[in-house]
mmCIF file of C-alpha atoms in Angstrom:
data_model
loop_
_atom_site.group_PDB
_atom_site.id
_atom_site.type_symbol
_atom_site.label_atom_id
_atom_site.label_comp_id
_atom_site.label_asym_id
_atom_site.label_seq_id
_atom_site.Cartn_x
_atom_site.Cartn_y
_atom_site.Cartn_z
ATOM 1 C CA MET A 18 0.000 0.000 0.000
ATOM 2 C CA MET A 19 1.304 3.452 -0.937
ATOM 3 C CA THR A 20 2.151 5.654 2.046
ATOM 4 C CA SER A 21 0.663 9.147 2.054
ATOM 5 C CA LEU A 22 2.817 12.230 2.522
ATOM 6 C CA LEU A 23 1.160 12.903 5.894
ATOM 7 C CA GLU A 24 2.075 9.380 7.067
ATOM 8 C CA GLU A 25 5.656 9.889 5.860
ATOM 9 C CA ILE A 26 5.967 13.137 7.811
ATOM 10 C CA LEU A 27 4.565 11.517 10.955
ATOM 11 C CA ALA A 28 7.033 8.619 10.574
ATOM 12 C CA VAL A 29 9.907 11.090 10.193
ATOM 13 C CA ASN A 30 8.660 12.933 13.280
ATOM 14 C CA ARG A 31 8.707 9.714 15.316
ATOM 15 C CA SER A 32 12.312 9.150 14.230
ATOM 16 C CA PHE A 33 13.179 12.715 15.221
ATOM 17 C CA LEU A 34 11.618 12.267 18.669
ATOM 18 C CA GLY A 35 13.543 8.983 19.010
ATOM 19 C CA GLY A 36 16.840 10.770 18.440
ATOM 20 C CA THR A 37 17.459 9.759 14.807
ATOM 21 C CA PRO A 38 16.303 12.665 12.618
ATOM 22 C CA ARG A 39 16.098 12.012 8.896
ATOM 23 C CA PRO A 40 14.727 13.928 5.904
ATOM 24 C CA LEU A 41 11.829 12.959 3.710
ATOM 25 C CA GLY A 42 12.632 11.257 0.452
ATOM 26 C CA GLU A 43 12.168 12.633 -3.031
ATOM 27 C CA GLY A 44 8.724 13.448 -4.340
ATOM 28 C CA ALA A 45 6.362 16.177 -5.463
ATOM 29 C CA PRO A 46 6.722 19.645 -3.916
ATOM 30 C CA PHE A 47 4.418 20.543 -1.027
ATOM 31 C CA MET A 48 3.727 23.624 1.118
ATOM 32 C CA VAL A 49 3.981 24.207 4.862
ATOM 33 C CA LEU A 50 2.303 27.272 6.401
ATOM 34 C CA ALA A 51 3.821 27.944 9.837
ATOM 35 C CA CYS A 52 4.135 30.778 12.351
ATOM 36 C CA ILE A 53 6.908 33.407 12.487
ATOM 37 C CA ASP A 54 7.858 32.337 16.028
ATOM 38 C CA PRO A 55 11.688 32.052 16.113
ATOM 39 C CA ARG A 56 11.472 28.879 18.211
ATOM 40 C CA LEU A 57 10.320 27.082 15.068
ATOM 41 C CA THR A 58 13.400 28.052 13.056
ATOM 42 C CA GLY A 59 15.387 24.862 12.603
ATOM 43 C CA LEU A 60 12.967 22.850 14.756
ATOM 44 C CA LEU A 61 10.211 22.738 12.135
ATOM 45 C CA GLU A 62 12.535 21.536 9.368
ATOM 46 C CA ALA A 63 14.126 18.829 11.521
ATOM 47 C CA ALA A 64 10.933 17.626 13.214
ATOM 48 C CA CYS A 65 9.094 17.265 9.888
ATOM 49 C CA GLY A 66 12.103 16.195 7.806
ATOM 50 C CA LEU A 67 11.531 19.041 5.346
ATOM 51 C CA PRO A 68 13.932 18.553 2.432
ATOM 52 C CA ARG A 69 15.613 21.417 0.598
ATOM 53 C CA GLY A 70 14.147 21.905 -2.851
ATOM 54 C CA ARG A 71 10.882 20.113 -2.087
ATOM 55 C CA ALA A 72 9.226 21.848 0.882
ATOM 56 C CA LEU A 73 7.923 25.393 0.357
ATOM 57 C CA VAL A 74 7.825 26.889 3.855
ATOM 58 C CA LEU A 75 5.560 29.947 4.250
ATOM 59 C CA ARG A 76 5.535 31.795 7.566
ATOM 60 C CA THR A 77 2.990 34.324 8.793
ATOM 61 C CA ALA A 78 2.071 35.584 12.260
ATOM 62 C CA GLY A 79 -0.151 32.884 13.718
ATOM 63 C CA ASN A 80 -0.009 30.683 10.574
ATOM 64 C CA GLN A 81 -3.291 32.259 9.541
ATOM 65 C CA VAL A 82 -5.411 32.406 6.426
ATOM 66 C CA ASN A 83 -8.391 34.769 6.577
ATOM 67 C CA GLU A 84 -9.915 37.810 4.897
ATOM 68 C CA ARG A 85 -7.113 40.033 6.259
ATOM 69 C CA THR A 86 -4.223 37.858 5.071
ATOM 70 C CA SER A 87 -4.306 38.332 1.309
ATOM 71 C CA ASP A 88 -0.538 37.858 1.089
ATOM 72 C CA ALA A 89 -0.855 34.368 2.585
ATOM 73 C CA LEU A 90 -3.370 33.495 -0.146
ATOM 74 C CA ARG A 91 -1.053 34.935 -2.805
ATOM 75 C CA SER A 92 1.883 32.860 -1.529
ATOM 76 C CA ILE A 93 -0.198 29.678 -1.334
ATOM 77 C CA ALA A 94 -1.539 30.199 -4.846
ATOM 78 C CA SER A 95 2.020 30.858 -6.087
ATOM 79 C CA GLY A 96 3.194 27.633 -4.459
ATOM 80 C CA ALA A 97 0.395 25.651 -6.083
ATOM 81 C CA TYR A 98 0.556 27.112 -9.586
ATOM 82 C CA LEU A 99 4.127 28.387 -9.986
ATOM 83 C CA LYS A 100 5.994 25.747 -7.964
ATOM 84 C CA GLU A 101 3.475 22.948 -8.626
ATOM 85 C CA ALA A 102 3.035 22.033 -4.943
ATOM 86 C CA THR A 103 0.469 19.275 -4.525
ATOM 87 C CA GLU A 104 -0.405 19.459 -0.802
ATOM 88 C CA LEU A 105 -0.543 22.012 2.019
ATOM 89 C CA PHE A 106 0.213 21.544 5.721
ATOM 90 C CA ILE A 107 -1.008 24.280 8.096
ATOM 91 C CA VAL A 108 1.144 23.932 11.216
ATOM 92 C CA GLY A 109 0.224 25.751 14.415
ATOM 93 C CA HIS A 110 2.387 25.548 17.517
ATOM 94 C CA THR A 111 1.973 25.439 21.276
ATOM 95 C CA ASN A 112 2.368 28.616 23.370
ATOM 96 C CA CYS A 113 1.721 30.883 20.381
ATOM 97 C CA ALA A 114 1.959 34.578 21.306
ATOM 98 C CA LEU A 115 -1.231 35.379 19.388
ATOM 99 C CA ALA A 116 -3.138 32.988 21.669
ATOM 100 C CA ARG A 117 -1.799 34.941 24.672
ATOM 101 C CA PHE A 118 -2.259 38.376 23.077
ATOM 102 C CA SER A 119 -2.465 41.334 25.470
ATOM 103 C CA SER A 120 -3.640 44.638 24.023
ATOM 104 C CA ALA A 121 -2.329 46.448 27.101
ATOM 105 C CA ASP A 122 1.220 45.186 26.523
ATOM 106 C CA VAL A 123 1.119 45.888 22.785
ATOM 107 C CA ILE A 124 -0.236 49.418 23.295
ATOM 108 C CA GLU A 125 2.476 50.075 25.877
ATOM 109 C CA ARG A 126 5.178 48.945 23.431
ATOM 110 C CA PHE A 127 4.140 50.936 20.395
ATOM 111 C CA ARG A 128 3.319 54.025 22.475
ATOM 112 C CA SER A 129 6.798 53.920 24.027
ATOM 113 C CA LEU A 130 8.273 53.839 20.515
ATOM 114 C CA GLY A 131 6.249 56.852 19.405
ATOM 115 C CA VAL A 132 3.739 54.972 17.223
ATOM 116 C CA SER A 133 0.169 56.272 17.201
ATOM 117 C CA ARG A 134 -2.796 53.991 17.861
ATOM 118 C CA SER A 135 -4.412 55.348 14.681
ATOM 119 C CA ALA A 136 -1.712 53.559 12.650
ATOM 120 C CA PHE A 137 -3.653 50.343 13.291
ATOM 121 C CA GLY A 138 -7.020 51.707 12.126
ATOM 122 C CA HIS A 139 -10.220 51.885 14.129
ATOM 123 C CA ASP A 140 -10.704 48.146 14.649
ATOM 124 C CA ASP A 141 -10.064 46.284 17.867
ATOM 125 C CA LEU A 142 -6.351 45.486 18.198
ATOM 126 C CA ARG A 143 -7.019 41.774 18.710
ATOM 127 C CA ALA A 144 -8.772 41.697 15.319
ATOM 128 C CA TRP A 145 -6.019 43.754 13.643
ATOM 129 C CA PHE A 146 -3.234 41.452 14.855
ATOM 130 C CA GLY A 147 -5.316 38.300 14.340
ATOM 131 C CA ALA A 148 -5.340 37.162 17.976
ATOM 132 C CA PHE A 149 -7.151 33.915 18.750
ATOM 133 C CA ALA A 150 -8.084 31.928 21.832
ATOM 134 C CA ASP A 151 -7.218 28.372 20.778
ATOM 135 C CA VAL A 152 -4.278 27.119 18.687
ATOM 136 C CA LYS A 153 -6.103 24.085 17.265
ATOM 137 C CA ALA A 154 -9.254 26.055 16.431
ATOM 138 C CA ASN A 155 -7.097 28.603 14.607
ATOM 139 C CA VAL A 156 -5.604 25.867 12.398
ATOM 140 C CA ILE A 157 -9.098 24.586 11.577
ATOM 141 C CA GLU A 158 -10.415 28.062 10.766
ATOM 142 C CA SER A 159 -7.409 28.823 8.547
ATOM 143 C CA ALA A 160 -8.067 25.648 6.555
ATOM 144 C CA ARG A 161 -11.752 26.494 6.201
ATOM 145 C CA ALA A 162 -11.000 30.087 5.199
ATOM 146 C CA LEU A 163 -8.662 28.804 2.489
ATOM 147 C CA ARG A 164 -11.390 26.502 1.189
ATOM 148 C CA ARG A 165 -13.858 29.396 1.150
ATOM 149 C CA ALA A 166 -11.393 31.582 -0.752
ATOM 150 C CA GLY A 167 -11.510 29.127 -3.668
ATOM 151 C CA VAL A 168 -7.914 29.686 -4.842
ATOM 152 C CA LEU A 169 -7.156 25.947 -4.644
ATOM 153 C CA PRO A 170 -9.028 23.070 -6.304
ATOM 154 C CA ALA A 171 -11.655 21.414 -4.127
ATOM 155 C CA ALA A 172 -9.663 18.156 -4.017
ATOM 156 C CA PHE A 173 -6.360 19.834 -3.067
ATOM 157 C CA PRO A 174 -5.205 18.121 0.173
ATOM 158 C CA ILE A 175 -4.990 20.446 3.188
ATOM 159 C CA HIS A 176 -3.697 19.013 6.473
ATOM 160 C CA GLY A 177 -3.788 20.600 9.913
ATOM 161 C CA LEU A 178 -1.024 19.951 12.449
ATOM 162 C CA VAL A 179 0.171 21.414 15.751
ATOM 163 C CA ILE A 180 3.843 21.170 16.664
ATOM 164 C CA ASP A 181 5.086 21.300 20.241
ATOM 165 C CA SER A 182 7.428 24.303 20.229
ATOM 166 C CA GLY A 183 9.625 22.581 22.829
ATOM 167 C CA SER A 184 9.898 18.941 21.815
ATOM 168 C CA GLY A 185 8.906 19.123 18.136
ATOM 169 C CA ALA A 186 6.179 16.470 18.527
ATOM 170 C CA LEU A 187 3.417 16.687 15.899
ATOM 171 C CA GLU A 188 -0.324 16.312 16.483
ATOM 172 C CA VAL A 189 -2.765 15.865 13.597
ATOM 173 C CA ILE A 190 -5.880 18.084 13.621
ATOM 174 C CA ALA A 191 -8.259 15.989 11.547
ATOM 175 C CA GLU A 192 -11.012 18.647 11.447
ATOM 176 C CA ALA A 193 -8.761 20.930 9.390
ATOM 177 C CA ASN A 194 -9.000 18.753 6.266
ATOM 178 C CA VAL A 195 -12.481 19.846 5.162
ATOM 179 C CA GLU A 196 -13.125 19.715 1.425
ATOM 180 C CA GLN A 197 -15.068 22.341 -0.476
ATOM 181 C CA PRO A 198 -18.651 21.439 -1.331
ATOM 182 C CA ALA A 199 -18.969 20.245 -4.904
ATOM 183 C CA ALA A 200 -20.356 22.775 -7.339
ATOM 184 C CA PRO A 201 -23.970 22.116 -8.344
ATOM 185 C CA SER A 202 -24.171 20.219 -11.626
ATOM 186 C CA ILE A 203 -25.690 21.999 -14.606
ATOM 187 C CA ALA A 204 -28.007 19.877 -16.719
ATOM 188 C CA SER A 205 -26.863 19.617 -20.319
ATOM 189 C CA PRO A 206 -29.225 21.185 -22.893
ATOM 190 C CA PRO A 207 -31.363 18.805 -24.916
ATOM 191 C CA ARG A 208 -30.054 17.743 -28.317
ATOM 192 C CA VAL A 209 -31.396 19.622 -31.335
ATOM 193 C CA ASP A 210 -33.151 16.603 -32.856
ATOM 194 C CA GLN A 211 -34.715 15.744 -29.506
ATOM 195 C CA ALA A 212 -35.932 19.313 -29.046
ATOM 196 C CA ARG A 213 -37.446 19.368 -32.541
ATOM 197 C CA ALA A 214 -39.211 16.065 -31.950
ATOM 198 C CA GLU A 215 -40.686 17.278 -28.704
ATOM 199 C CA SER A 216 -41.844 20.580 -30.206
ATOM 200 C CA ALA A 217 -43.442 19.011 -33.349
ATOM 201 C CA PRO A 218 -47.288 18.821 -33.319
ATOM 202 C CA ARG A 219 -48.840 15.379 -32.869
ATOM 203 C CA ALA A 220 -51.506 14.803 -35.557
ATOM 204 C CA ALA A 221 -53.282 11.984 -33.763
ATOM 205 C CA GLU A 222 -54.013 13.938 -30.685
ATOM 206 C CA ALA A 223 -57.088 16.125 -30.396
ATOM 207 C CA PRO A 224 -56.559 19.695 -29.304
ATOM 208 C CA PRO A 225 -57.087 20.126 -25.595
ATOM 209 C CA PRO A 226 -60.357 21.793 -24.500
ATOM 210 C CA VAL A 227 -60.145 25.491 -23.828
ATOM 211 C CA PRO A 228 -60.761 26.001 -20.131
ATOM 212 C CA ARG A 229 -63.309 28.625 -19.127
ATOM 213 C CA PRO A 230 -61.926 31.325 -16.904
ATOM 214 C CA ALA A 231 -63.115 31.096 -13.315
ATOM 215 C CA PRO A 232 -65.063 34.065 -12.002
ATOM 216 C CA ALA A 233 -62.761 36.574 -10.369
ATOM 217 C CA LYS A 234 -62.920 36.609 -6.607
ATOM 218 C CA PRO A 235 -62.911 39.947 -4.886
ATOM 219 C CA LYS A 236 -59.508 40.677 -3.447
ATOM 220 C CA PRO A 237 -59.462 41.245 0.299
ATOM 221 C CA ALA A 238 -58.413 44.684 1.340
ATOM 222 C CA GLN A 239 -54.722 44.742 2.064
ATOM 223 C CA THR A 240 -53.685 46.041 5.413
ATOM 224 C CA ALA A 241 -50.292 47.535 5.980
ATOM 225 C CA ALA A 242 -47.946 45.465 8.114
ATOM 226 C CA PRO A 243 -47.588 46.937 11.568
ATOM 227 C CA ALA A 244 -44.430 48.968 11.861
ATOM 228 C CA LYS A 245 -41.787 47.685 14.215
ATOM 229 C CA PRO A 246 -41.592 49.751 17.346
ATOM 230 C CA ALA A 247 -38.584 52.025 17.367
ATOM 231 C CA ALA A 248 -35.843 51.192 19.827
ATOM 232 C CA PRO A 249 -36.337 53.194 23.022
ATOM 233 C CA ARG A 250 -34.038 56.163 23.348
ATOM 234 C CA VAL A 251 -31.924 56.392 26.464
ATOM 235 C CA SER A 252 -30.063 59.268 28.008
ATOM 236 C CA LEU A 253 -26.300 59.318 28.376
ATOM 237 C CA LEU A 254 -26.693 58.569 32.081
ATOM 238 C CA GLU A 255 -28.931 55.592 31.323
ATOM 239 C CA ALA A 256 -26.426 54.401 28.720
ATOM 240 C CA ALA A 257 -23.688 54.498 31.344
ATOM 241 C CA THR A 258 -25.859 52.463 33.729
ATOM 242 C CA ILE A 259 -26.558 49.846 31.032
ATOM 243 C CA LEU A 260 -22.871 49.502 30.181
ATOM 244 C CA HIS A 261 -21.867 49.334 33.833
ATOM 245 C CA LYS A 262 -24.330 46.481 34.456
ATOM 246 C CA PHE A 263 -23.133 44.612 31.352
ATOM 247 C CA PHE A 264 -19.427 44.816 32.241
ATOM 248 C CA ARG A 265 -20.198 43.904 35.850
ATOM 249 C CA ASP A 266 -22.094 40.789 34.694
ATOM 250 C CA GLN A 267 -19.324 39.735 32.286
ATOM 251 C CA ARG A 268 -16.340 40.557 34.480
ATOM 252 C CA HIS A 269 -16.056 36.961 35.742
ATOM 253 C CA ASN A 270 -16.827 35.337 32.374
ATOM 254 C CA PRO A 271 -13.609 33.506 31.321
ATOM 255 C CA LYS A 272 -14.462 33.906 27.609
ATOM 256 C CA PHE A 273 -14.796 37.662 28.078
ATOM 257 C CA GLU A 274 -11.554 38.050 30.043
ATOM 258 C CA HIS A 275 -9.293 38.922 27.091
ATOM 259 C CA THR A 276 -11.908 41.188 25.507
ATOM 260 C CA LEU A 277 -12.406 43.108 28.726
ATOM 261 C CA ALA A 278 -8.638 43.530 29.157
ATOM 262 C CA ASP A 279 -8.402 44.936 25.630
ATOM 263 C CA VAL A 280 -11.183 47.456 26.217
ATOM 264 C CA LEU A 281 -9.648 48.507 29.546
ATOM 265 C CA ALA A 282 -6.252 49.047 27.919
ATOM 266 C CA LEU A 283 -7.727 51.004 25.034
ATOM 267 C CA ALA A 284 -9.800 53.200 27.366
ATOM 268 C CA LYS A 285 -6.677 53.956 29.400
ATOM 269 C CA TYR A 286 -4.503 55.136 26.502
ATOM 270 C CA GLU A 287 -6.823 56.171 23.687
ATOM 271 C CA ARG A 288 -7.571 59.872 23.134
ATOM 272 C CA ASN A 289 -9.629 59.499 19.954
ATOM 273 C CA PRO A 290 -13.290 58.918 20.914
ATOM 274 C CA ALA A 291 -14.152 57.467 17.487
ATOM 275 C CA ILE A 292 -11.538 54.696 17.843
ATOM 276 C CA LEU A 293 -12.724 53.859 21.356
ATOM 277 C CA TYR A 294 -16.385 53.886 20.294
ATOM 278 C CA ASN A 295 -15.746 51.586 17.303
ATOM 279 C CA ALA A 296 -13.822 49.122 19.481
ATOM 280 C CA LEU A 297 -16.581 49.218 22.098
ATOM 281 C CA ALA A 298 -19.341 48.714 19.511
ATOM 282 C CA SER A 299 -17.422 45.823 17.920
ATOM 283 C CA THR A 300 -16.977 44.197 21.344
ATOM 284 C CA LEU A 301 -20.647 44.514 22.294
ATOM 285 C CA ARG A 302 -22.136 43.481 18.939
ATOM 286 C CA GLU A 303 -22.323 39.763 19.684
ATOM 287 C CA TYR A 304 -23.969 40.376 23.062
ATOM 288 C CA GLN A 305 -26.847 42.591 21.867
ATOM 289 C CA GLU A 306 -29.265 39.698 21.497
ATOM 290 C CA GLU A 307 -28.744 38.703 25.115
ATOM 291 C CA TYR A 308 -28.649 42.342 26.281
ATOM 292 C CA PRO A 309 -31.101 44.240 23.997
ATOM 293 C CA GLN A 310 -30.529 47.506 25.867
ATOM 294 C CA LEU A 311 -26.951 47.662 24.571
ATOM 295 C CA ALA A 312 -28.133 48.862 21.135
ATOM 296 C CA PRO A 313 -29.866 52.061 22.343
ATOM 297 C CA ALA A 314 -27.002 52.649 24.776
ATOM 298 C CA LEU A 315 -24.517 52.607 21.878
ATOM 299 C CA VAL A 316 -26.731 54.988 19.891
ATOM 300 C CA SER A 317 -26.707 57.403 22.817
ATOM 301 C CA LEU A 318 -22.915 57.163 23.114
ATOM 302 C CA LYS A 319 -22.426 57.786 19.391
ATOM 303 C CA GLU A 320 -24.721 60.819 19.515
ATOM 304 C CA SER A 321 -22.750 62.209 22.453
ATOM 305 C CA ILE A 322 -19.658 62.278 20.209
ATOM 306 C CA GLU A 323 -21.397 63.675 17.121
ATOM 307 C CA GLN A 324 -23.278 66.416 18.984
ATOM 308 C CA ARG A 325 -20.019 67.737 20.370
ATOM 309 C CA GLY A 326 -18.240 67.946 17.063
ATOM 310 C CA GLY A 327 -16.283 64.730 17.537
ATOM 311 C CA ALA A 328 -14.342 65.911 20.588
ATOM 312 C CA GLY A 329 -16.059 63.380 22.823
ATOM 313 C CA HIS A 330 -14.358 64.354 26.097
ATOM 314 C CA GLU A 331 -17.548 63.520 27.986
ATOM 315 C CA PHE A 332 -17.758 60.180 26.184
ATOM 316 C CA LEU A 333 -14.156 59.254 27.039
ATOM 317 C CA GLU A 334 -14.642 60.143 30.684
ATOM 318 C CA LEU A 335 -17.924 58.206 30.837
ATOM 319 C CA VAL A 336 -16.398 55.019 29.384
ATOM 320 C CA ARG A 337 -13.433 55.175 31.754
ATOM 321 C CA ARG A 338 -15.726 55.587 34.752
ATOM 322 C CA VAL A 339 -17.926 52.704 33.602
ATOM 323 C CA LEU A 340 -14.886 50.427 33.347
ATOM 324 C CA ASP A 341 -13.406 51.417 36.740
#
């Protein structure tokens, strides 16, 4: 039975862990998408037996493929169509910095070097840098994002792995190898002779009776659909109360811990109310179904900035007090 490339790499990895590293043999080129973490330099090649001239190693922060990483897609497409690579391995690693991302630390670093927060746009910093909560889930999502992008054929093999950044041991993430759904088939048009035969009149058949039109029924009077009630307006003080209750409820939610830390750090350093508002609105968007009062509270906060010509000093002070 022919051994797959994934099985060969896993066999090489077992040899590496046993103290006898060896490279893969000759074969078709393939791609490896890994992280920029310097701990992987040298370790990745030895642990996977990546041979010179066959393995195309691509490295991005967090080994990610998503809508923000167009250069990763360009490199993968170049590997497939210019270098004729036949498979792709997305390799995450343990203790990745993007899984332990701290907006407070990052803000402190670029501020100390004289870099403005506006250089990173108005989005939340975690989104800008591509931070994630789980290394394995990030590998799976990168594989799915690549499938959605459609730059590779549906049958192109994509494998997900996680490498231990200390020992070099590999773990296969089976969920990462998800194929694209097949395109819906288009029925072929009927042949010309078949179409003519079907459209020709049949002499033996009597013409069908002409149906008499049924008497028209009076149409019921249409009533306009009731308009949806407008969201209740809240004052700036009420908005502050709503936000305070929300953050108090979520303060001990482990899933919200990183998000809350990011908002706290941004509120501490940011002087542009529009940037802080956009980050706050992005953070609260997924919670508005559970907390319907968040929507009118955000409207009130946005109006407080616009009505004061964008200065938003009152808004900044309010958000900082809410988060205290």
